[in-house]
Amino acid sequence: MILLDGVSKRFVVYGKRGGLRRERKVVTAVERMSFTVAAGEFVGYLGPNGAGKSTTIKMLTGILSASEGVVRVAGLDPARRRAELARRIGVVFGQRTTLWWDLPLKDSFALIRHLYKVDRRRFTARLDELTELLGLGEFLGTPVRQLSLGQRMRGDLTAALLHSPELLVLDEPTIGLDVVSKATVREFLARINTEEGTTVLLTTHDLGDIERLCRRVMVIDHGRLAFDGTLDDLRATAPADRTLVVDLAPDATPLVPPQGIRLVRREGPRLWLAIPPEVSAASVVARIAASHDVVDIALHEPDIEDIVTRLYGRTPQDQYS
Amino acid sequence: MVRAWFLLAWTWTRAAAQYPGTLLAMILGAAVSTSLDLVAIVILFTHMPSLGGLSAAEAGFLYGASQISFTLSDVAVGSTDKLGRHIRAGSFDAMLIRPVSALVQLAAEDFTPRKLGRLLPSAAVLIWSVPRLDLSPSDLVLTVLMVLNGAVLFGGLWVLAASVQFALLAGHEATKAFTWGGASMTQYPMSLYGQDLVRAVTFTVPLAFVNWQPSLYILGRPDPLGLPEFVRFLGPVAAVVVCLAAVGAWRTGLRHYRSTGS
């Protein structure tokens, strides 16, 4: 379904250097990236901001053309046959809508039917189905600008699926959504993948999305593919520290971190401790609680950015700063 | 492509028609504000019997023809002017993922019948001036062709100007000099302007072919620049050249399109 072979994307950026002089710099957003995605897969595409995720997606959808290498989606070269490809894929950008801001949702859908040349009977059946699955009924007549973020996202998903695409590309579809909307969206995505066999490529910062949905995870950093496998493999490859946050009582004795535990940060009575993957968190908690007067204690699992950071052997950045 | 344009334009019209009062007021407003140009010309003629060697009817003929051409082109593709804004807002990416030419979508974006209001005063002037000129039936046919050709030429300029915005995101103020500026310039007889300027708009940005050169023939006037007779008929050539340049510039811009972050 998707094939990338030695794909690079470079941008020329001009920096200000005072006056009219400008500095020319070439930035490589994606570097010699190769991977394939088979039909029917559900792939999570991860990486920190600026790693090249969106650039890859824009090359897959034909918005950007690759500087070098071969890109094939559904057998087509996206940049050259963008319009033809558009009929066979669906794209959702979480950060902004692809719907018409001033039009009621149902008018947007009707327009999409014409633009994608979907047969009226199939369209009606498909819209009814999606309306039911995503609960669009009550706001079909509302202009897009008046929809809540969750409603808008469900509208965008519907718009991307009305023409029954073979591939669905999602760029952070759950960003900013509340728990209920997130659950609806996730359940829906899982369903169209298993029941309709739609291939899904999903970028996200939300570990929950990945755990719930993706059988395969690709991690990109600095424009290169850093990892390709299952989520469990990813955790095993790059085990990351958990963080223990301890609040000591005001008159408690100063805490000395136990052997093998790193003190990340101290702020008055509050301490941040990094617990390596091989150490049991319970034993650390027990030891601290036994010897100190503890007010509160909390354990944070590593999030996906930490895992990615570890994957590169970089010093983890202080995420609380 | 034409079908998609009408489809999108119709959808936008329906969206605008949700507020019928506002829509009507905007159409009238456009008609009134364009009429102010006209007032300026009428005032000019009450003080001077001729303008650049042309009678009031002849000047009105040039004004009406240029304005109709420009308005038609503006209605069809004038929205391409907002390319820079769409790129910055990311909405241009949304156009690129649909199976219809991004240029067509951009041209029809935000279509409102308001712009058609500008046709009223210019059509009125043309209808006023034609009976006051000694025109044969073939001249009338040529006039219609001239107006349509002028619209195509302006249309090419719009797209050319929009393509510049791929490189200069905030370039629409600069490129307006060629679209709106060109419209203002062609409202008046070219014989008013300095010869170097007229040469420039004949041979570089070919605005002289919107109405000036063909009208010289229709009105039976000699060319102040003394260009040979066949130049009067080069309008379609100029339009084709501008449109080819526009398509080339658009494609180049699209190929080097960089999108925005996120």
Coordinates of C-alpha atoms in Angstrom, one line a residue:
Chain A
M1 CA 0.0 0.0 0.0
I2 CA 2.8 2.4 0.9
L3 CA 6.4 2.1 -0.3
L4 CA 9.2 4.5 0.5
D5 CA 12.6 3.8 -0.9
G6 CA 15.6 6.0 0.0
V7 CA 13.3 9.1 0.3
S8 CA 14.8 12.4 1.4
K9 CA 13.3 15.8 1.7
R10 CA 15.4 18.9 2.0
F11 CA 14.2 22.5 2.6
V12 CA 16.2 25.6 1.9
V13 CA 15.8 28.1 4.7
Y14 CA 16.9 31.7 4.7
G15 CA 18.0 33.1 8.0
K16 CA 18.2 36.8 8.7
R17 CA 21.7 38.1 9.1
G18 CA 21.0 41.7 9.6
G19 CA 20.3 44.2 6.8
L20 CA 19.4 42.6 3.5
R21 CA 21.9 39.8 3.7
R22 CA 20.4 36.4 4.2
E23 CA 22.0 33.2 5.1
R24 CA 21.1 30.2 3.0
K25 CA 20.8 26.9 4.9
V26 CA 19.7 23.5 3.8
V27 CA 17.6 21.6 6.3
T28 CA 17.1 17.9 5.9
A29 CA 13.6 17.0 7.2
V30 CA 13.6 13.4 6.1
E31 CA 16.8 11.5 5.2
R32 CA 17.0 8.3 3.1
M33 CA 13.9 6.8 4.6
S34 CA 12.7 3.4 3.4
F35 CA 9.7 1.3 4.6
T36 CA 6.7 -0.5 3.3
V37 CA 3.2 -0.8 4.7
A38 CA 1.0 -3.7 3.5
A39 CA -2.7 -3.4 2.9
G40 CA -4.8 -3.8 6.0
E41 CA -2.1 -2.8 8.5
F42 CA -2.6 -0.4 11.4
V43 CA 0.7 1.5 11.8
G44 CA 1.6 4.1 14.4
Y45 CA 4.1 6.7 13.3
L46 CA 5.9 8.3 16.2
G47 CA 8.5 10.8 16.8
P48 CA 9.2 14.1 18.6
N49 CA 8.1 17.4 17.2
G50 CA 10.2 18.3 14.2
A51 CA 11.3 14.8 13.6
G52 CA 9.9 14.7 10.1
K53 CA 6.5 13.0 10.7
S54 CA 4.4 15.6 9.0
T55 CA 6.8 16.0 6.2
T56 CA 6.6 12.2 5.5
I57 CA 2.8 12.4 5.6
K58 CA 2.8 15.3 3.2
M59 CA 5.0 13.4 0.8
L60 CA 2.6 10.4 1.0
T61 CA -0.4 12.5 0.2
G62 CA 1.4 14.4 -2.6
I63 CA 1.3 17.8 -0.9
L64 CA 5.1 17.8 -1.0
S65 CA 7.4 16.2 -3.5
A66 CA 10.4 14.2 -2.3
S67 CA 13.8 15.7 -3.0
E68 CA 15.1 12.2 -3.9
G69 CA 14.0 8.6 -3.6
V70 CA 10.8 6.7 -4.6
V71 CA 7.4 7.2 -3.0
R72 CA 4.5 4.9 -4.0
V73 CA 1.1 5.0 -2.4
A74 CA -1.5 2.5 -3.8
G75 CA 0.9 2.1 -6.7
L76 CA 0.9 5.8 -7.6
D77 CA 3.6 8.5 -7.4
P78 CA 1.7 10.9 -5.0
A79 CA 3.3 14.2 -6.1
R80 CA 2.7 13.5 -9.8
R81 CA -0.8 11.9 -9.6
R82 CA -2.1 13.8 -6.6
A83 CA -5.7 14.1 -7.8
E84 CA -6.0 10.5 -8.8
L85 CA -4.5 9.4 -5.5
A86 CA -6.9 11.7 -3.6
R87 CA -9.8 9.6 -4.7
R88 CA -8.2 6.5 -3.1
I89 CA -7.0 7.8 0.2
G90 CA -8.5 9.7 3.1
V91 CA -6.5 12.3 5.1
V92 CA -7.3 13.9 8.4
F93 CA -5.2 16.6 10.0
G94 CA -6.0 16.9 13.7
Q95 CA -4.7 20.4 14.0
R96 CA -7.0 21.9 11.3
T97 CA -10.1 21.0 9.5
T98 CA -10.3 20.0 5.8
L99 CA -14.0 20.9 5.9
W100 CA -15.5 24.2 4.7
W101 CA -15.6 26.5 7.7
D102 CA -18.9 28.3 6.9
L103 CA -20.9 25.4 5.5
P104 CA -23.1 23.1 7.6
L105 CA -21.6 19.7 7.9
K106 CA -24.1 18.0 5.6
D107 CA -23.4 20.6 2.8
S108 CA -19.7 19.9 3.2
F109 CA -20.4 16.2 2.8
A110 CA -22.7 16.8 -0.2
L111 CA -19.9 18.8 -1.8
I112 CA -17.4 16.0 -1.1
R113 CA -19.7 13.6 -2.8
H114 CA -19.5 15.6 -6.0
L115 CA -15.8 16.3 -5.8
Y116 CA -15.0 12.6 -5.2
K117 CA -17.7 11.6 -7.7
V118 CA -19.4 9.1 -5.3
D119 CA -22.5 7.5 -6.6
R120 CA -25.6 9.0 -4.8
R121 CA -26.9 5.7 -3.5
R122 CA -23.6 4.6 -2.1
F123 CA -23.0 8.0 -0.6
T124 CA -26.4 8.0 1.2
A125 CA -25.8 4.5 2.6
R126 CA -22.2 5.4 3.6
L127 CA -23.2 8.7 5.3
D128 CA -26.0 7.0 7.2
E129 CA -23.5 4.3 8.4
L130 CA -20.9 6.9 9.5
T131 CA -23.5 9.1 11.1
E132 CA -24.6 6.3 13.2
L133 CA -21.1 5.1 14.1
L134 CA -19.8 8.5 15.0
G135 CA -23.0 10.0 16.4
L136 CA -23.2 12.9 14.0
G137 CA -27.0 13.1 13.9
E138 CA -27.5 16.1 16.2
F139 CA -25.0 18.5 14.5
L140 CA -25.3 17.6 10.8
G141 CA -26.9 20.9 10.1
T142 CA -24.5 23.0 12.1
P143 CA -21.8 25.1 10.3
V144 CA -18.3 23.7 10.9
R145 CA -17.1 26.9 12.7
Q146 CA -19.7 26.3 15.5
L147 CA -18.7 22.7 16.2
S148 CA -16.8 21.7 19.2
L149 CA -13.3 20.1 18.6
G150 CA -14.6 16.6 19.2
Q151 CA -17.6 17.1 16.9
R152 CA -15.4 18.7 14.2
M153 CA -12.9 15.8 14.4
R154 CA -15.8 13.3 13.9
G155 CA -16.9 15.4 11.0
D156 CA -13.4 15.4 9.5
L157 CA -13.2 11.6 9.9
T158 CA -16.5 11.2 8.1
A159 CA -15.4 13.5 5.3
A160 CA -12.2 11.5 4.9
L161 CA -14.1 8.2 4.7
L162 CA -17.1 9.0 2.6
H163 CA -15.4 7.8 -0.6
S164 CA -14.4 4.5 1.1
P165 CA -10.6 5.0 0.7
E166 CA -8.1 2.1 0.8
L167 CA -5.7 4.1 3.0
L168 CA -6.5 6.4 5.8
V169 CA -3.8 8.8 6.9
L170 CA -4.3 10.5 10.3
D171 CA -2.1 13.3 11.6
E172 CA -2.7 13.5 15.4
P173 CA -6.5 12.8 15.2
T174 CA -6.9 12.8 19.0
I175 CA -5.0 16.0 19.9
G176 CA -7.0 18.1 22.3
L177 CA -9.9 15.7 22.5
D178 CA -11.6 14.8 25.8
V179 CA -11.6 11.2 27.1
V180 CA -15.0 10.3 25.7
S181 CA -14.3 11.7 22.2
K182 CA -10.9 10.0 22.2
A183 CA -12.6 6.7 23.0
T184 CA -15.2 7.2 20.3
V185 CA -12.5 8.0 17.7
R186 CA -10.3 5.1 18.7
E187 CA -13.1 2.6 18.7
F188 CA -14.2 3.8 15.3
L189 CA -10.7 3.6 13.8
A190 CA -10.2 0.0 15.1
R191 CA -13.5 -0.9 13.5
I192 CA -12.9 0.5 10.0
N193 CA -9.5 -1.2 10.1
T194 CA -10.8 -4.7 11.1
E195 CA -14.2 -4.7 9.4
E196 CA -13.4 -2.8 6.2
G197 CA -9.8 -3.7 5.9
T198 CA -8.7 0.0 5.5
T199 CA -5.0 0.5 6.0
V200 CA -4.4 3.1 8.6
L201 CA -1.3 5.2 9.2
L202 CA -1.5 7.2 12.4
T203 CA 0.8 9.8 13.9
T204 CA 0.2 10.7 17.5
H205 CA 1.9 11.8 20.7
D206 CA -0.7 9.9 22.6
L207 CA 0.6 6.5 23.9
G208 CA -3.0 5.5 24.5
D209 CA -3.7 5.7 20.8
I210 CA -0.8 3.4 20.1
E211 CA -1.5 0.9 22.8
R212 CA -5.1 0.6 21.9
L213 CA -4.8 0.5 18.1
C214 CA -1.4 -0.1 16.5
R215 CA 0.0 -3.5 15.9
R216 CA 3.1 -2.0 14.4
V217 CA 5.0 1.1 15.5
M218 CA 7.5 3.1 13.5
V219 CA 9.6 5.7 15.2
I220 CA 11.3 8.5 13.3
D221 CA 13.9 10.9 14.7
H222 CA 16.0 13.5 12.9
G223 CA 14.4 12.4 9.7
R224 CA 15.5 8.8 10.0
L225 CA 13.6 5.6 10.8
A226 CA 14.8 4.7 14.2
F227 CA 12.6 1.8 15.0
D228 CA 10.1 -0.5 13.3
G229 CA 8.3 -3.2 15.2
T230 CA 5.7 -3.8 17.8
L231 CA 5.1 -1.6 20.9
D232 CA 6.4 -4.3 23.2
D233 CA 9.6 -4.6 21.2
L234 CA 9.9 -0.9 21.4
R235 CA 9.7 -0.9 25.1
A236 CA 12.1 -3.8 25.3
T237 CA 14.6 -2.1 23.0
A238 CA 14.6 1.1 24.8
P239 CA 13.5 0.7 28.4
A240 CA 13.0 4.1 29.9
D241 CA 13.1 5.3 33.5
R242 CA 9.9 5.8 35.4
T243 CA 9.6 8.9 37.5
L244 CA 8.8 8.8 41.2
V245 CA 7.5 12.1 42.7
V246 CA 7.9 12.3 46.5
D247 CA 6.5 15.0 48.7
L248 CA 8.2 15.0 52.1
A249 CA 6.8 16.5 55.3
P250 CA 8.3 19.9 56.1
D251 CA 10.3 18.6 59.1
A252 CA 11.3 15.3 57.5
T253 CA 15.0 14.3 57.4
P254 CA 16.7 15.1 54.0
L255 CA 16.2 12.3 51.6
V256 CA 19.3 10.5 50.3
P257 CA 18.4 8.5 47.1
P258 CA 18.8 4.7 47.5
Q259 CA 21.5 2.9 45.6
G260 CA 20.9 3.1 41.8
I261 CA 18.2 5.7 42.0
R262 CA 19.0 9.1 40.5
L263 CA 17.7 12.3 42.0
V264 CA 16.5 14.3 39.0
R265 CA 15.3 17.4 40.6
R266 CA 14.5 19.0 44.0
E267 CA 12.1 21.8 44.7
G268 CA 11.5 22.5 48.4
P269 CA 9.9 19.4 49.9
R270 CA 9.2 17.8 46.5
L271 CA 11.7 15.4 44.9
W272 CA 11.8 13.7 41.5
L273 CA 13.5 10.4 41.3
A274 CA 14.4 8.4 38.2
I275 CA 13.8 4.6 38.6
P276 CA 15.6 2.4 36.1
P277 CA 13.5 -0.3 34.4
E278 CA 15.2 -3.1 36.2
V279 CA 14.4 -1.8 39.7
S280 CA 11.0 -2.5 41.2
A281 CA 9.2 0.7 42.0
A282 CA 7.4 -0.8 44.9
S283 CA 10.6 -1.6 46.8
V284 CA 11.8 2.0 46.3
V285 CA 8.5 3.4 47.6
A286 CA 8.6 1.1 50.6
R287 CA 12.2 2.0 51.5
I288 CA 11.5 5.7 51.3
A289 CA 8.2 5.5 53.2
A290 CA 9.9 3.5 55.9
S291 CA 12.7 6.0 56.6
H292 CA 11.0 9.3 55.9
D293 CA 7.9 11.2 56.7
V294 CA 6.2 11.2 53.4
V295 CA 3.1 13.4 52.6
D296 CA 2.4 12.1 49.1
I297 CA 4.0 9.9 46.4
A298 CA 3.2 9.4 42.7
L299 CA 4.7 7.2 40.0
H300 CA 4.8 8.3 36.3
E301 CA 5.2 5.8 33.5
P302 CA 7.6 6.9 30.8
D303 CA 5.7 8.5 27.9
I304 CA 6.5 7.8 24.3
E305 CA 8.9 10.8 24.0
D306 CA 11.0 9.3 26.7
I307 CA 11.2 6.0 25.0
V308 CA 12.2 7.7 21.8
T309 CA 14.7 9.8 23.6
R310 CA 16.2 6.6 25.1
L311 CA 16.3 4.9 21.8
Y312 CA 18.9 7.5 20.8
G313 CA 20.9 7.3 24.0
R314 CA 20.5 11.0 24.5
T315 CA 20.4 12.3 28.0
P316 CA 16.7 12.6 28.8
Q317 CA 15.6 16.2 28.9
D318 CA 14.2 17.4 32.1
Q319 CA 10.5 17.2 31.3
Y320 CA 9.3 19.2 34.3
S321 CA 11.2 22.3 33.5
Chain B
M1 CA -12.6 21.7 -14.0
V2 CA -15.3 24.1 -15.1
R3 CA -17.9 21.8 -13.5
A4 CA -16.0 21.7 -10.2
W5 CA -15.6 25.5 -10.2
F6 CA -19.4 26.0 -10.6
L7 CA -20.1 23.4 -8.0
L8 CA -17.8 25.1 -5.5
A9 CA -19.1 28.6 -6.4
W10 CA -22.7 27.4 -6.0
T11 CA -21.9 26.0 -2.6
W12 CA -20.3 29.3 -1.5
T13 CA -23.3 31.2 -2.9
R14 CA -25.6 29.1 -0.8
A15 CA -23.5 29.7 2.2
A16 CA -23.6 33.5 1.6
A17 CA -27.4 33.3 0.9
Q18 CA -28.0 32.2 4.5
Y19 CA -27.9 35.9 5.2
P20 CA -29.9 37.3 2.2
G21 CA -30.0 40.9 3.5
T22 CA -26.2 41.1 3.9
L23 CA -25.7 39.6 0.5
L24 CA -28.0 42.1 -1.2
A25 CA -26.3 45.0 0.7
M26 CA -22.9 43.8 -0.4
I27 CA -23.9 43.5 -4.1
L28 CA -25.3 47.1 -4.0
G29 CA -22.3 48.3 -2.1
A30 CA -20.0 46.9 -4.7
A31 CA -22.1 48.6 -7.4
V32 CA -22.0 51.9 -5.6
S33 CA -18.3 51.9 -4.8
T34 CA -17.4 51.0 -8.4
S35 CA -19.7 53.8 -9.6
L36 CA -17.4 56.3 -7.8
D37 CA -14.8 55.6 -10.5
L38 CA -17.4 56.5 -13.0
V39 CA -18.3 59.8 -11.1
A40 CA -14.6 60.7 -11.4
I41 CA -14.7 60.2 -15.2
V42 CA -17.9 62.1 -15.6
I43 CA -16.5 65.1 -13.6
L44 CA -13.4 64.9 -15.8
F45 CA -15.5 65.2 -18.9
T46 CA -17.7 68.1 -17.7
H47 CA -14.5 70.1 -17.5
M48 CA -12.7 68.8 -20.6
P49 CA -14.3 67.9 -23.9
S50 CA -11.8 65.2 -24.6
L51 CA -9.4 62.9 -22.7
G52 CA -6.1 61.9 -24.2
G53 CA -7.5 62.9 -27.6
L54 CA -10.7 60.7 -27.2
S55 CA -14.3 61.8 -26.9
A56 CA -16.4 61.0 -23.8
A57 CA -18.1 58.2 -25.6
E58 CA -14.8 56.7 -26.7
A59 CA -13.3 57.0 -23.2
G60 CA -16.5 55.4 -21.8
F61 CA -16.1 52.6 -24.3
L62 CA -12.6 51.9 -23.0
Y63 CA -13.7 52.2 -19.4
G64 CA -16.7 49.9 -19.7
A65 CA -14.8 47.2 -21.7
S66 CA -11.9 47.2 -19.3
Q67 CA -14.1 47.0 -16.2
I68 CA -16.3 44.2 -17.6
S69 CA -13.2 42.2 -18.5
F70 CA -11.6 42.8 -15.1
T71 CA -14.8 42.0 -13.2
L72 CA -15.4 38.8 -15.1
S73 CA -11.8 37.7 -14.5
D74 CA -12.1 38.6 -10.8
V75 CA -15.3 36.6 -10.4
A76 CA -13.7 33.6 -12.1
V77 CA -10.2 33.5 -10.5
G78 CA -9.8 36.6 -8.4
S79 CA -9.8 34.6 -5.2
T80 CA -6.4 33.1 -6.1
D81 CA -5.1 36.4 -4.7
K82 CA -5.6 34.8 -1.2
L83 CA -3.1 32.0 -1.9
G84 CA -0.5 33.4 0.6
R85 CA -3.2 33.5 3.4
H86 CA -4.3 29.9 2.6
I87 CA -0.7 28.7 2.7
R88 CA -0.1 30.3 6.1
A89 CA -3.4 29.0 7.5
G90 CA -2.7 25.5 6.2
S91 CA -5.9 25.5 4.3
F92 CA -4.1 25.2 1.0
D93 CA -2.9 21.7 2.2
A94 CA -6.6 20.8 2.6
M95 CA -7.1 21.7 -1.1
L96 CA -4.2 19.6 -2.1
I97 CA -5.7 16.4 -0.7
R98 CA -8.9 16.7 -2.7
P99 CA -9.2 15.1 -6.2
V100 CA -9.8 18.5 -7.9
S101 CA -7.2 20.9 -9.2
A102 CA -6.0 23.1 -6.3
L103 CA -6.1 26.1 -8.7
V104 CA -9.8 25.6 -9.3
Q105 CA -10.6 25.2 -5.6
L106 CA -8.6 28.3 -4.8
A107 CA -10.3 30.3 -7.6
A108 CA -13.8 29.3 -6.4
E109 CA -13.0 29.6 -2.7
D110 CA -15.2 32.1 -0.9
F111 CA -17.1 32.9 -4.1
T112 CA -19.8 35.5 -3.6
P113 CA -22.1 37.1 -6.1
R114 CA -21.1 40.4 -4.6
K115 CA -18.4 40.9 -7.2
L116 CA -21.0 40.7 -9.9
G117 CA -22.4 44.0 -8.6
R118 CA -19.4 45.7 -10.2
L119 CA -20.7 44.6 -13.6
L120 CA -23.7 47.0 -13.3
P121 CA -22.0 50.4 -13.6
S122 CA -19.5 49.2 -16.2
A123 CA -22.2 47.6 -18.4
A124 CA -24.2 50.8 -18.1
V125 CA -21.3 52.9 -19.4
L126 CA -20.7 50.5 -22.3
I127 CA -24.3 50.6 -23.2
W128 CA -24.4 54.4 -23.0
S129 CA -21.3 54.8 -25.2
V130 CA -21.9 52.3 -27.9
P131 CA -24.8 54.1 -29.7
R132 CA -22.8 57.3 -29.6
L133 CA -20.0 55.7 -31.6
D134 CA -20.2 54.9 -35.2
L135 CA -19.8 51.1 -34.9
S136 CA -20.6 48.5 -37.6
P137 CA -22.1 45.1 -36.7
S138 CA -18.6 43.5 -37.1
D139 CA -17.2 46.1 -34.7
L140 CA -19.8 45.0 -32.1
V141 CA -18.7 41.4 -32.6
L142 CA -15.1 42.5 -32.1
T143 CA -16.1 44.4 -29.0
V144 CA -17.6 41.3 -27.4
L145 CA -14.5 39.3 -28.4
M146 CA -12.2 42.0 -27.0
V147 CA -14.0 42.0 -23.7
L148 CA -13.8 38.2 -23.4
N149 CA -10.2 38.2 -24.5
G150 CA -9.5 40.9 -21.9
A151 CA -11.0 38.8 -19.2
V152 CA -8.8 35.8 -20.2
L153 CA -5.7 38.1 -20.1
F154 CA -6.6 39.5 -16.7
G155 CA -7.3 36.0 -15.5
G156 CA -3.8 34.9 -16.6
L157 CA -2.4 37.9 -14.7
W158 CA -4.4 36.9 -11.5
V159 CA -2.9 33.4 -11.6
L160 CA 0.6 34.7 -12.4
A161 CA 0.3 37.1 -9.5
A162 CA -0.9 34.3 -7.2
S163 CA 2.0 32.1 -8.2
V164 CA 4.4 34.7 -7.0
Q165 CA 2.9 34.1 -3.5
F166 CA 4.3 30.6 -3.5
A167 CA 7.7 32.4 -3.1
L168 CA 6.5 35.5 -1.3
L169 CA 3.8 34.6 1.2
A170 CA 2.9 38.2 1.9
G171 CA 3.3 39.2 -1.7
H172 CA -0.3 39.9 -2.5
E173 CA 0.0 43.7 -1.8
A174 CA 2.8 43.8 -4.4
T175 CA 1.1 41.6 -6.9
K176 CA -2.1 43.7 -6.7
A177 CA -0.2 46.4 -8.6
F178 CA -0.5 44.2 -11.6
T179 CA -4.1 43.0 -11.2
W180 CA -6.0 45.9 -9.6
G181 CA -3.4 48.4 -10.8
G182 CA -3.8 47.0 -14.3
A183 CA -7.6 47.4 -14.1
S184 CA -7.2 51.0 -13.0
M185 CA -4.8 51.7 -15.8
T186 CA -6.8 50.3 -18.6
Q187 CA -9.9 52.3 -17.5
Y188 CA -8.3 55.4 -19.1
P189 CA -7.1 55.9 -22.7
M190 CA -3.4 54.9 -22.9
S191 CA -2.7 58.1 -24.7
L192 CA -2.9 59.8 -21.3
Y193 CA 0.3 58.1 -20.1
G194 CA 3.9 58.6 -21.0
Q195 CA 5.1 56.7 -24.0
D196 CA 7.6 54.6 -22.1
L197 CA 4.9 53.4 -19.7
V198 CA 2.6 52.5 -22.7
R199 CA 5.5 50.6 -24.3
A200 CA 6.0 48.7 -21.0
V201 CA 2.4 47.7 -20.8
T202 CA 2.5 46.7 -24.5
F203 CA 5.6 44.6 -24.5
T204 CA 6.1 43.3 -20.9
V205 CA 2.9 43.1 -18.9
P206 CA 0.6 43.2 -22.0
L207 CA -2.2 45.3 -20.5
A208 CA -2.4 47.4 -23.7
F209 CA -4.0 44.4 -25.3
V210 CA -6.9 44.2 -22.8
N211 CA -8.8 47.1 -24.5
W212 CA -6.4 49.8 -25.8
Q213 CA -4.9 48.1 -28.9
P214 CA -8.2 46.4 -30.1
S215 CA -10.2 49.6 -29.4
L216 CA -7.8 51.7 -31.6
Y217 CA -9.0 49.5 -34.4
I218 CA -12.6 49.4 -33.5
L219 CA -12.7 53.2 -33.0
G220 CA -10.6 53.8 -36.1
R221 CA -7.9 55.7 -34.3
P222 CA -4.2 55.8 -35.2
D223 CA -1.7 54.4 -32.6
P224 CA 0.1 57.2 -30.8
L225 CA 3.1 54.8 -30.6
G226 CA 2.9 54.3 -34.3
L227 CA 2.9 50.5 -34.0
P228 CA 1.9 48.6 -37.2
E229 CA -1.7 47.7 -37.9
F230 CA -1.4 44.0 -37.1
V231 CA -0.5 44.8 -33.5
R232 CA -4.2 45.7 -33.0
F233 CA -5.1 42.0 -33.5
L234 CA -2.4 40.5 -31.2
G235 CA -4.8 40.5 -28.2
P236 CA -5.4 36.7 -28.3
V237 CA -1.7 36.1 -28.7
A238 CA -1.0 38.2 -25.6
A239 CA -3.7 36.4 -23.7
V240 CA -2.3 33.0 -24.7
V241 CA 1.2 34.0 -23.7
V242 CA 0.1 35.3 -20.3
C243 CA -2.0 32.2 -19.7
L244 CA 0.9 29.9 -20.6
A245 CA 3.2 31.9 -18.3
A246 CA 0.6 31.7 -15.6
V247 CA 0.2 27.9 -15.9
G248 CA 4.0 27.5 -16.0
A249 CA 4.5 29.7 -12.9
W250 CA 1.7 27.9 -11.0
R251 CA 3.1 24.5 -11.7
T252 CA 6.6 25.6 -10.7
G253 CA 5.2 27.1 -7.5
L254 CA 3.3 23.9 -6.7
R255 CA 6.3 21.7 -7.4
H256 CA 8.4 23.8 -5.0
Y257 CA 5.6 24.2 -2.5
R258 CA 6.9 23.7 1.0
S259 CA 3.7 23.8 3.1
T260 CA 3.9 25.1 6.7
G261 CA 5.1 23.4 9.9
S262 CA 3.0 20.8 11.7

